[in-house]
Amino acid sequence: MTDATTATAPWLVAGLGNPGPEYAGNRHNAGFMVADLLAARMGGRFKAAGRSARAQVCEGRLGVPGSASARRVVLVKPMTYMNLSGGPVSAISGYLKIPLERIVVIHDELDIPFGALRLKRGGGDNGHNGLKSVTGALGRDYLRVRFGVGRPPGRMEVAAYVLKDFSAAERKELDYLVDRAADAVETLIGSGLERAQNTYNT
């Protein structure tokens, strides 16, 4: 893809999670929560991308309406369950010819304390099945917005922990943290990774 084409391509922002109301409040669905808020900010709603894509999408602009900083964005929520997230992200980015440097994945992160946020480009999957699937489909050099959920207490299994809802204490802060993560995505696509890292990495 030429630099000129890259410059005019939209951004693809994928929030990772599991579909269905029984998973909606889970720690593993932090990516969906941030994507839903971004859709609301764009004044749009998620709708099915088509049976073959196995995802919900919302298209619009993020940033100050009508300003030069507003960016074309395609929000994606894979509907395949977490461990197959890469297929829908790859299918939609390929169809829309979105370069890897404009793909952002929002996901829960065990190795970051609850309440903390980190942004980076590339890296491993750290045992996260959604990231493993996306990396298998795209390569590893996409952008990540990592939403800290902390490690499970005691001997609780990781799978059980991430598939539990945020605790009552955590829910008191959750709306603020989701809002902050959405702000970080907007800064990332509007002002670049370094600016977003300097502002939001904790």
Short mmCIF file of C-alpha atoms in Angstrom, two decimals:
data_model
loop_
_atom_site.label_atom_id
_atom_site.label_comp_id
_atom_site.label_asym_id
_atom_site.label_seq_id
_atom_site.Cartn_x
_atom_site.Cartn_y
_atom_site.Cartn_z
CA MET A 1 0.00 0.00 0.00
CA THR A 2 1.39 3.44 -0.94
CA ASP A 3 1.92 6.19 1.60
CA ALA A 4 -0.84 8.20 -0.07
CA THR A 5 -3.28 5.33 0.27
CA THR A 6 -2.23 4.76 3.87
CA ALA A 7 -2.82 8.43 4.65
CA THR A 8 -6.44 8.24 3.47
CA ALA A 9 -7.29 4.83 4.94
CA PRO A 10 -9.67 4.71 7.90
CA TRP A 11 -8.60 3.40 11.28
CA LEU A 12 -9.84 0.03 12.48
CA VAL A 13 -10.43 -0.19 16.23
CA ALA A 14 -11.28 -3.69 17.46
CA GLY A 15 -12.62 -4.25 20.97
CA LEU A 16 -12.18 -7.85 22.10
CA GLY A 17 -14.75 -9.78 24.10
CA ASN A 18 -17.32 -12.54 24.04
CA PRO A 19 -20.81 -12.06 22.56
CA GLY A 20 -23.95 -12.63 24.61
CA PRO A 21 -25.51 -11.07 27.71
CA GLU A 22 -24.01 -13.66 30.05
CA TYR A 23 -20.53 -12.30 29.25
CA ALA A 24 -21.34 -8.59 29.06
CA GLY A 25 -19.97 -7.63 32.49
CA ASN A 26 -16.94 -9.93 32.47
CA ARG A 27 -13.38 -8.67 32.85
CA HIS A 28 -12.65 -10.33 29.49
CA ASN A 29 -15.16 -7.95 27.87
CA ALA A 30 -13.35 -4.71 28.70
CA GLY A 31 -12.62 -4.28 24.99
CA PHE A 32 -16.31 -4.49 24.10
CA MET A 33 -17.12 -1.93 26.81
CA VAL A 34 -14.67 0.62 25.41
CA ALA A 35 -15.84 -0.04 21.83
CA ASP A 36 -19.46 0.53 22.85
CA LEU A 37 -18.57 3.89 24.38
CA LEU A 38 -16.62 4.91 21.27
CA ALA A 39 -19.65 4.02 19.13
CA ALA A 40 -21.81 6.23 21.33
CA ARG A 41 -19.32 9.08 20.95
CA MET A 42 -19.51 8.70 17.16
CA GLY A 43 -23.29 8.79 17.35
CA GLY A 44 -23.49 5.36 15.74
CA ARG A 45 -24.69 1.87 16.54
CA PHE A 46 -23.14 -1.52 15.97
CA LYS A 47 -24.71 -3.67 13.26
CA ALA A 48 -23.86 -7.00 11.70
CA ALA A 49 -21.05 -6.84 9.16
CA GLY A 50 -22.42 -9.83 7.26
CA ARG A 51 -22.40 -13.54 7.96
CA SER A 52 -18.97 -14.10 6.43
CA ALA A 53 -17.28 -11.41 8.56
CA ARG A 54 -18.75 -12.69 11.85
CA ALA A 55 -18.54 -9.28 13.50
CA GLN A 56 -20.47 -6.18 14.42
CA VAL A 57 -19.23 -2.89 13.01
CA CYS A 58 -19.87 0.81 13.52
CA GLU A 59 -18.45 3.40 11.13
CA GLY A 60 -18.04 7.11 11.72
CA ARG A 61 -15.60 9.77 12.85
CA LEU A 62 -13.84 10.26 16.17
CA GLY A 63 -12.63 13.69 17.25
CA VAL A 64 -14.08 17.18 17.12
CA PRO A 65 -16.83 17.10 14.45
CA GLY A 66 -15.81 18.95 11.30
CA SER A 67 -12.25 19.52 12.48
CA ALA A 68 -9.06 18.37 10.81
CA SER A 69 -8.40 16.15 13.83
CA ALA A 70 -11.53 14.04 13.30
CA ARG A 71 -10.56 10.61 11.96
CA ARG A 72 -12.52 8.05 9.97
CA VAL A 73 -12.91 4.99 12.17
CA VAL A 74 -14.37 1.52 11.75
CA LEU A 75 -15.14 -0.02 15.14
CA VAL A 76 -15.25 -3.81 15.21
CA LYS A 77 -16.54 -6.30 17.78
CA PRO A 78 -15.77 -9.89 16.71
CA MET A 79 -18.75 -12.19 17.30
CA THR A 80 -16.70 -15.40 17.14
CA TYR A 81 -15.82 -15.64 20.85
CA MET A 82 -12.47 -14.47 22.10
CA ASN A 83 -10.19 -17.24 20.87
CA LEU A 84 -11.22 -16.71 17.21
CA SER A 85 -11.11 -12.90 17.18
CA GLY A 86 -8.43 -12.73 14.49
CA GLY A 87 -10.60 -13.98 11.64
CA PRO A 88 -13.14 -11.12 11.70
CA VAL A 89 -10.49 -8.45 12.32
CA SER A 90 -8.42 -9.74 9.42
CA ALA A 91 -11.42 -10.07 7.10
CA ILE A 92 -12.64 -6.52 7.69
CA SER A 93 -9.20 -4.89 7.59
CA GLY A 94 -8.44 -6.80 4.37
CA TYR A 95 -11.74 -5.86 2.73
CA LEU A 96 -11.27 -2.18 3.60
CA LYS A 97 -7.51 -2.28 2.81
CA ILE A 98 -6.58 -0.89 6.22
CA PRO A 99 -2.81 -1.06 6.86
CA LEU A 100 -1.48 -2.71 10.01
CA GLU A 101 -0.24 0.59 11.40
CA ARG A 102 -3.86 1.79 11.57
CA ILE A 103 -5.25 -1.21 13.45
CA VAL A 104 -5.89 -0.80 17.19
CA VAL A 105 -6.93 -3.67 19.47
CA ILE A 106 -8.46 -2.97 22.89
CA HIS A 107 -8.20 -5.84 25.36
CA ASP A 108 -8.10 -6.80 29.04
CA GLU A 109 -4.61 -7.28 30.48
CA LEU A 110 -3.78 -9.47 33.49
CA ASP A 111 -0.28 -8.09 34.01
CA ILE A 112 -1.52 -4.54 34.59
CA PRO A 113 -3.30 -3.63 37.85
CA PHE A 114 -6.98 -2.78 37.73
CA GLY A 115 -7.31 0.94 37.08
CA ALA A 116 -4.14 1.19 34.98
CA LEU A 117 -3.89 1.60 31.23
CA ARG A 118 -0.99 1.04 28.84
CA LEU A 119 -0.61 1.58 25.11
CA LYS A 120 2.00 0.04 22.86
CA ARG A 121 2.71 -1.30 19.39
CA GLY A 122 3.51 -4.96 18.92
CA GLY A 123 4.62 -7.50 21.49
CA GLY A 124 3.58 -10.98 22.55
CA ASP A 125 0.16 -12.28 23.52
CA ASN A 126 0.97 -13.12 27.17
CA GLY A 127 -1.39 -16.10 27.02
CA HIS A 128 -4.33 -13.93 25.90
CA ASN A 129 -6.28 -16.06 23.43
CA GLY A 130 -7.81 -13.08 21.66
CA LEU A 131 -4.41 -11.51 21.03
CA LYS A 132 -3.02 -14.87 19.99
CA SER A 133 -5.73 -15.17 17.35
CA VAL A 134 -5.31 -11.59 16.09
CA THR A 135 -1.52 -11.96 15.91
CA GLY A 136 -1.91 -15.23 14.02
CA ALA A 137 -4.10 -13.47 11.47
CA LEU A 138 -2.30 -10.12 11.15
CA GLY A 139 1.21 -10.38 12.57
CA ARG A 140 2.19 -8.74 15.85
CA ASP A 141 2.83 -5.09 14.95
CA TYR A 142 -0.66 -3.68 15.52
CA LEU A 143 -1.41 -1.12 18.22
CA ARG A 144 -2.75 -2.26 21.59
CA VAL A 145 -4.75 -0.46 24.26
CA ARG A 146 -4.29 -2.64 27.33
CA PHE A 147 -6.99 -2.31 29.99
CA GLY A 148 -5.66 -3.52 33.33
CA VAL A 149 -7.72 -6.12 35.20
CA GLY A 150 -5.00 -7.41 37.53
CA ARG A 151 -4.13 -10.98 38.45
CA PRO A 152 -6.64 -13.42 39.99
CA PRO A 153 -6.57 -13.69 43.79
CA GLY A 154 -5.16 -16.75 45.54
CA ARG A 155 -5.35 -19.90 43.48
CA MET A 156 -8.22 -18.85 41.23
CA GLU A 157 -7.73 -20.03 37.66
CA VAL A 158 -7.07 -17.30 35.12
CA ALA A 159 -9.92 -18.48 32.87
CA ALA A 160 -12.40 -18.33 35.74
CA TYR A 161 -11.17 -14.89 36.76
CA VAL A 162 -11.47 -13.20 33.37
CA LEU A 163 -14.90 -14.77 32.80
CA LYS A 164 -16.22 -13.30 36.05
CA ASP A 165 -17.83 -9.88 36.25
CA PHE A 166 -15.88 -6.99 37.70
CA SER A 167 -16.30 -6.90 41.48
CA ALA A 168 -18.67 -4.47 43.21
CA ALA A 169 -15.71 -2.32 44.27
CA GLU A 170 -14.29 -2.33 40.75
CA ARG A 171 -17.66 -1.41 39.24
CA LYS A 172 -17.62 1.85 41.18
CA GLU A 173 -14.62 2.94 39.10
CA LEU A 174 -15.41 1.09 35.88
CA ASP A 175 -17.33 3.80 34.03
CA TYR A 176 -14.51 6.28 34.64
CA LEU A 177 -11.86 3.78 33.49
CA VAL A 178 -13.77 2.83 30.34
CA ASP A 179 -14.18 6.53 29.58
CA ARG A 180 -10.43 7.08 30.09
CA ALA A 181 -9.60 4.16 27.79
CA ALA A 182 -11.89 5.63 25.11
CA ASP A 183 -10.09 8.97 25.50
CA ALA A 184 -6.79 7.12 25.04
CA VAL A 185 -8.01 5.58 21.77
CA GLU A 186 -9.05 9.01 20.50
CA THR A 187 -5.66 10.49 21.40
CA LEU A 188 -3.86 7.54 19.81
CA ILE A 189 -5.56 7.91 16.43
CA GLY A 190 -5.63 11.70 16.52
CA SER A 191 -2.19 12.56 17.92
CA GLY A 192 -0.09 9.40 17.67
CA LEU A 193 1.21 6.67 19.95
CA GLU A 194 3.87 8.69 21.77
CA ARG A 195 1.43 11.42 22.79
CA ALA A 196 -1.13 8.84 23.92
CA GLN A 197 1.50 6.93 25.92
CA ASN A 198 2.75 10.09 27.63
CA THR A 199 -0.79 11.04 28.58
CA TYR A 200 -2.36 7.72 29.56
CA ASN A 201 0.27 5.10 30.39
CA THR A 202 0.18 4.41 34.12
#
